PDB file of C-alpha atoms in Angstrom:
ATOM      1  CA  MET A   1     -35.331 -13.220   7.342  1.00 87.00           C
ATOM      2  CA  GLU A   2     -33.954  -9.876   7.498  1.00 82.00           C
ATOM      3  CA  GLN A   3     -31.726  -8.343   5.243  1.00 87.00           C
ATOM      4  CA  ARG A   4     -29.011  -8.547   7.264  1.00 86.00           C
ATOM      5  CA  LEU A   5     -25.076  -9.854   7.649  1.00 88.00           C
ATOM      6  CA  THR A   6     -23.868 -11.024  11.204  1.00 93.00           C
ATOM      7  CA  ILE A   7     -20.202 -12.588  10.811  1.00 93.00           C
ATOM      8  CA  VAL A   8     -17.999 -12.891   7.779  1.00 95.00           C
ATOM      9  CA  GLY A   9     -16.752 -16.094   9.615  1.00 94.00           C
ATOM     10  CA  LEU A  10     -12.897 -16.965   7.576  1.00 95.00           C
ATOM     11  CA  GLY A  11     -11.665 -21.055   7.465  1.00 94.00           C
ATOM     12  CA  VAL A  12      -7.423 -20.256   8.455  1.00 95.00           C
ATOM     13  CA  ALA A  13      -4.806 -22.578   7.965  1.00 94.00           C
ATOM     14  CA  ASP A  14      -3.213 -21.050  11.147  1.00 96.00           C
ATOM     15  CA  LEU A  15      -4.657 -19.136  13.818  1.00 96.00           C
ATOM     16  CA  LYS A  16      -1.983 -17.114  14.884  1.00 96.00           C
ATOM     17  CA  VAL A  17      -0.710 -16.572  11.665  1.00 97.00           C
ATOM     18  CA  SER A  18      -4.562 -14.704  10.505  1.00 97.00           C
ATOM     19  CA  THR A  19      -4.767 -12.913  13.694  1.00 96.00           C
ATOM     20  CA  ALA A  20      -1.170 -11.489  13.232  1.00 97.00           C
ATOM     21  CA  PHE A  21      -2.089 -10.085  10.341  1.00 98.00           C
ATOM     22  CA  TYR A  22      -5.370  -8.697  10.656  1.00 98.00           C
ATOM     23  CA  GLU A  23      -4.005  -7.062  13.522  1.00 97.00           C
ATOM     24  CA  GLU A  24      -0.826  -5.605  12.678  1.00 97.00           C
ATOM     25  CA  ASN A  25      -0.821  -4.941   8.915  1.00 97.00           C
ATOM     26  CA  PHE A  26      -4.266  -3.328   9.059  1.00 97.00           C
ATOM     27  CA  GLY A  27      -4.270  -2.429  12.944  1.00 97.00           C
ATOM     28  CA  TRP A  28      -7.375  -3.872  13.794  1.00 97.00           C
ATOM     29  CA  LYS A  29      -8.399  -5.154  17.664  1.00 96.00           C
ATOM     30  CA  LYS A  30      -9.584  -8.600  18.653  1.00 95.00           C
ATOM     31  CA  MET A  31     -12.865  -8.385  20.869  1.00 95.00           C
ATOM     32  CA  ASP A  32     -12.462  -9.149  24.398  1.00 89.00           C
ATOM     33  CA  THR A  33     -14.520 -12.654  23.295  1.00 82.00           C
ATOM     34  CA  ASN A  34     -11.843 -14.460  21.672  1.00 73.00           C
ATOM     35  CA  ASN A  35     -10.117 -17.392  22.735  1.00 82.00           C
ATOM     36  CA  GLU A  36      -7.326 -19.884  21.678  1.00 83.00           C
ATOM     37  CA  GLY A  37      -9.507 -21.279  19.523  1.00 92.00           C
ATOM     38  CA  ILE A  38     -10.853 -18.120  17.534  1.00 95.00           C
ATOM     39  CA  SER A  39     -10.624 -14.443  17.069  1.00 96.00           C
ATOM     40  CA  PHE A  40     -13.597 -12.162  16.612  1.00 96.00           C
ATOM     41  CA  PHE A  41     -12.755  -8.564  15.236  1.00 97.00           C
ATOM     42  CA  GLN A  42     -15.425  -6.001  15.388  1.00 95.00           C
ATOM     43  CA  LEU A  43     -16.310  -3.976  12.400  1.00 94.00           C
ATOM     44  CA  ASN A  44     -18.837  -1.453  11.451  1.00 90.00           C
ATOM     45  CA  GLY A  45     -21.597  -3.235  12.054  1.00 88.00           C
ATOM     46  CA  LEU A  46     -20.926  -7.318  12.231  1.00 92.00           C
ATOM     47  CA  LEU A  47     -18.442  -9.098  13.158  1.00 95.00           C
ATOM     48  CA  LEU A  48     -15.590 -10.524  10.980  1.00 96.00           C
ATOM     49  CA  SER A  49     -14.221 -14.180  12.877  1.00 96.00           C
ATOM     50  CA  LEU A  50     -10.901 -16.265  11.972  1.00 96.00           C
ATOM     51  CA  TYR A  51     -11.270 -19.985  12.865  1.00 95.00           C
ATOM     52  CA  PRO A  52      -9.191 -22.994  11.934  1.00 95.00           C
ATOM     53  CA  ARG A  53     -10.601 -24.315   8.391  1.00 92.00           C
ATOM     54  CA  GLU A  54     -11.126 -27.822   9.624  1.00 93.00           C
ATOM     55  CA  LYS A  55     -12.420 -27.268  12.654  1.00 93.00           C
ATOM     56  CA  LEU A  56     -14.801 -24.632  10.263  1.00 91.00           C
ATOM     57  CA  ALA A  57     -15.532 -27.300   7.466  1.00 89.00           C
ATOM     58  CA  GLU A  58     -15.808 -30.101  10.159  1.00 89.00           C
ATOM     59  CA  ASP A  59     -18.785 -27.664  11.600  1.00 84.00           C
ATOM     60  CA  ALA A  60     -20.471 -27.127   8.454  1.00 85.00           C
ATOM     61  CA  GLY A  61     -19.939 -31.307   8.022  1.00 88.00           C
ATOM     62  CA  VAL A  62     -18.029 -30.526   4.280  1.00 84.00           C
ATOM     63  CA  ALA A  63     -14.625 -31.417   3.460  1.00 85.00           C
ATOM     64  CA  SER A  64     -11.495 -28.774   4.077  1.00 85.00           C
ATOM     65  CA  GLU A  65     -10.000 -29.190   0.715  1.00 83.00           C
ATOM     66  CA  GLY A  66      -9.808 -26.494  -1.876  1.00 75.00           C
ATOM     67  CA  SER A  67      -7.707 -24.174  -3.380  1.00 72.00           C
ATOM     68  CA  GLY A  68      -7.434 -21.451  -6.083  1.00 74.00           C
ATOM     69  CA  PHE A  69      -9.999 -18.620  -6.361  1.00 77.00           C
ATOM     70  CA  LYS A  70     -13.335 -18.453  -3.927  1.00 78.00           C
ATOM     71  CA  ALA A  71     -15.330 -17.231  -5.238  1.00 77.00           C
ATOM     72  CA  PHE A  72     -16.018 -14.001  -3.137  1.00 86.00           C
ATOM     73  CA  SER A  73     -13.820 -11.129  -2.600  1.00 91.00           C
ATOM     74  CA  LEU A  74     -14.590  -8.923   0.829  1.00 95.00           C
ATOM     75  CA  ALA A  75     -14.364  -5.271   0.149  1.00 95.00           C
ATOM     76  CA  TYR A  76     -13.235  -2.497   2.416  1.00 96.00           C
ATOM     77  CA  ASN A  77     -14.374   1.086   0.636  1.00 96.00           C
ATOM     78  CA  THR A  78     -12.408   4.477   1.236  1.00 95.00           C
ATOM     79  CA  ARG A  79     -13.383   7.988   0.958  1.00 96.00           C
ATOM     80  CA  THR A  80     -11.057   8.760  -1.928  1.00 96.00           C
ATOM     81  CA  LYS A  81      -9.100   7.714  -4.283  1.00 97.00           C
ATOM     82  CA  GLU A  82      -6.096   8.944  -2.280  1.00 98.00           C
ATOM     83  CA  GLU A  83      -6.990   6.577   0.920  1.00 97.00           C
ATOM     84  CA  VAL A  84      -6.975   4.181  -1.893  1.00 98.00           C
ATOM     85  CA  ASP A  85      -3.249   4.804  -2.782  1.00 98.00           C
ATOM     86  CA  ALA A  86      -1.976   5.591   0.676  1.00 98.00           C
ATOM     87  CA  LEU A  87      -3.756   2.346   1.806  1.00 97.00           C
ATOM     88  CA  ILE A  88      -1.685   0.519  -0.409  1.00 98.00           C
ATOM     89  CA  GLU A  89       1.354   1.864  -0.108  1.00 98.00           C
ATOM     90  CA  GLN A  90       1.295   1.346   3.420  1.00 97.00           C
ATOM     91  CA  LEU A  91       0.320  -2.133   3.380  1.00 98.00           C
ATOM     92  CA  GLU A  92       2.828  -3.081   0.304  1.00 98.00           C
ATOM     93  CA  SER A  93       5.578  -1.892   2.860  1.00 98.00           C
ATOM     94  CA  LYS A  94       4.154  -4.303   5.520  1.00 97.00           C
ATOM     95  CA  GLY A  95       4.768  -7.098   2.950  1.00 97.00           C
ATOM     96  CA  VAL A  96       1.182  -7.725   2.162  1.00 98.00           C
ATOM     97  CA  THR A  97       0.956  -9.293  -1.015  1.00 96.00           C
ATOM     98  CA  ILE A  98      -0.980  -7.207  -3.339  1.00 97.00           C
ATOM     99  CA  VAL A  99      -2.553  -8.858  -6.148  1.00 96.00           C
ATOM    100  CA  LYS A 100      -3.610  -5.684  -8.272  1.00 96.00           C
ATOM    101  CA  LYS A 101      -2.556  -2.258  -8.003  1.00 97.00           C
ATOM    102  CA  PRO A 102      -4.856   0.605  -7.822  1.00 98.00           C
ATOM    103  CA  GLU A 103      -6.104   1.764 -11.755  1.00 97.00           C
ATOM    104  CA  GLU A 104      -9.419   3.027 -12.076  1.00 97.00           C
ATOM    105  CA  VAL A 105     -11.798   0.424 -13.354  1.00 95.00           C
ATOM    106  CA  PHE A 106     -14.422   0.231 -16.036  1.00 94.00           C
ATOM    107  CA  TRP A 107     -17.642   0.852 -12.920  1.00 91.00           C
ATOM    108  CA  GLY A 108     -16.121   4.368 -12.372  1.00 95.00           C
ATOM    109  CA  GLY A 109     -14.679   3.758  -9.083  1.00 96.00           C
ATOM    110  CA  TYR A 110     -10.600   3.148  -8.242  1.00 98.00           C
ATOM    111  CA  SER A 111      -9.727  -0.488  -6.939  1.00 96.00           C
ATOM    112  CA  SER A 112      -6.609  -2.836  -5.966  1.00 97.00           C
ATOM    113  CA  TYR A 113      -6.794  -5.961  -4.358  1.00 97.00           C
ATOM    114  CA  ILE A 114      -4.643  -7.658  -1.227  1.00 96.00           C
ATOM    115  CA  SER A 115      -4.507 -11.057  -0.215  1.00 95.00           C
ATOM    116  CA  ASP A 116      -4.468 -12.765   3.469  1.00 96.00           C
ATOM    117  CA  PRO A 117      -2.135 -15.147   4.139  1.00 96.00           C
ATOM    118  CA  ASP A 118      -5.027 -17.791   3.307  1.00 92.00           C
ATOM    119  CA  GLY A 119      -5.202 -16.151  -0.256  1.00 90.00           C
ATOM    120  CA  ASN A 120      -8.790 -14.507   0.410  1.00 92.00           C
ATOM    121  CA  LEU A 121      -9.024 -11.307  -1.786  1.00 94.00           C
ATOM    122  CA  TRP A 122      -9.854  -8.034   0.070  1.00 96.00           C
ATOM    123  CA  GLU A 123     -10.489  -4.976  -2.394  1.00 96.00           C
ATOM    124  CA  ILE A 124      -9.934  -1.670  -1.159  1.00 97.00           C
ATOM    125  CA  ALA A 125     -11.428   0.643  -3.020  1.00 96.00           C
ATOM    126  CA  TYR A 126     -13.103   3.971  -3.801  1.00 97.00           C
ATOM    127  CA  ASN A 127     -16.472   4.000  -5.572  1.00 96.00           C
ATOM    128  CA  PRO A 128     -18.040   7.710  -5.832  1.00 96.00           C
ATOM    129  CA  TYR A 129     -21.293   5.642  -6.104  1.00 95.00           C
ATOM    130  CA  LEU A 130     -21.498   4.710  -2.186  1.00 94.00           C
ATOM    131  CA  PRO A 131     -20.301   7.441  -0.126  1.00 92.00           C
ATOM    132  CA  ILE A 132     -18.841   6.766   3.267  1.00 92.00           C
ATOM    133  CA  ASP A 133     -20.226   7.971   6.410  1.00 91.00           C
ATOM    134  CA  GLU A 134     -18.289   9.073   9.512  1.00 89.00           C
ATOM    135  CA  LYS A 135     -18.683   5.710  10.772  1.00 87.00           C
ATOM    136  CA  GLY A 136     -17.146   3.794   8.198  1.00 87.00           C
ATOM    137  CA  ASN A 137     -20.953   2.688   6.665  1.00 88.00           C
ATOM    138  CA  VAL A 138     -22.195   3.038   2.965  1.00 89.00           C
TER     139      VAL A 138
END
């Protein structure tokens, strides 16, 4: 198996609400391959898909119930600490839930956490050990 990730799929409670969250708050654009049952966003080298939680669970053959900490987070890394602050300020002004304000962290970086409508955690971070290129790749 090649060392790569193709799609991060999130099971969501309300597809329209979650799609609007990423479009309106992050400024992301859906791909043309979307339909009324799924939303795809092309990121730098992989896709983010949003799909109804119950249907995703059914497809995998597992129960859809569950709450609390999901034991994973998604991350958006920035090129500077100032970019973290500016992005968090912008998201907060749009009503996005800020879980943790930006702060210096034990590993030498600077990070904050936000939550999407389904409680998925996004770390917004500056990591001086992982520079970001002009295309947004580590």
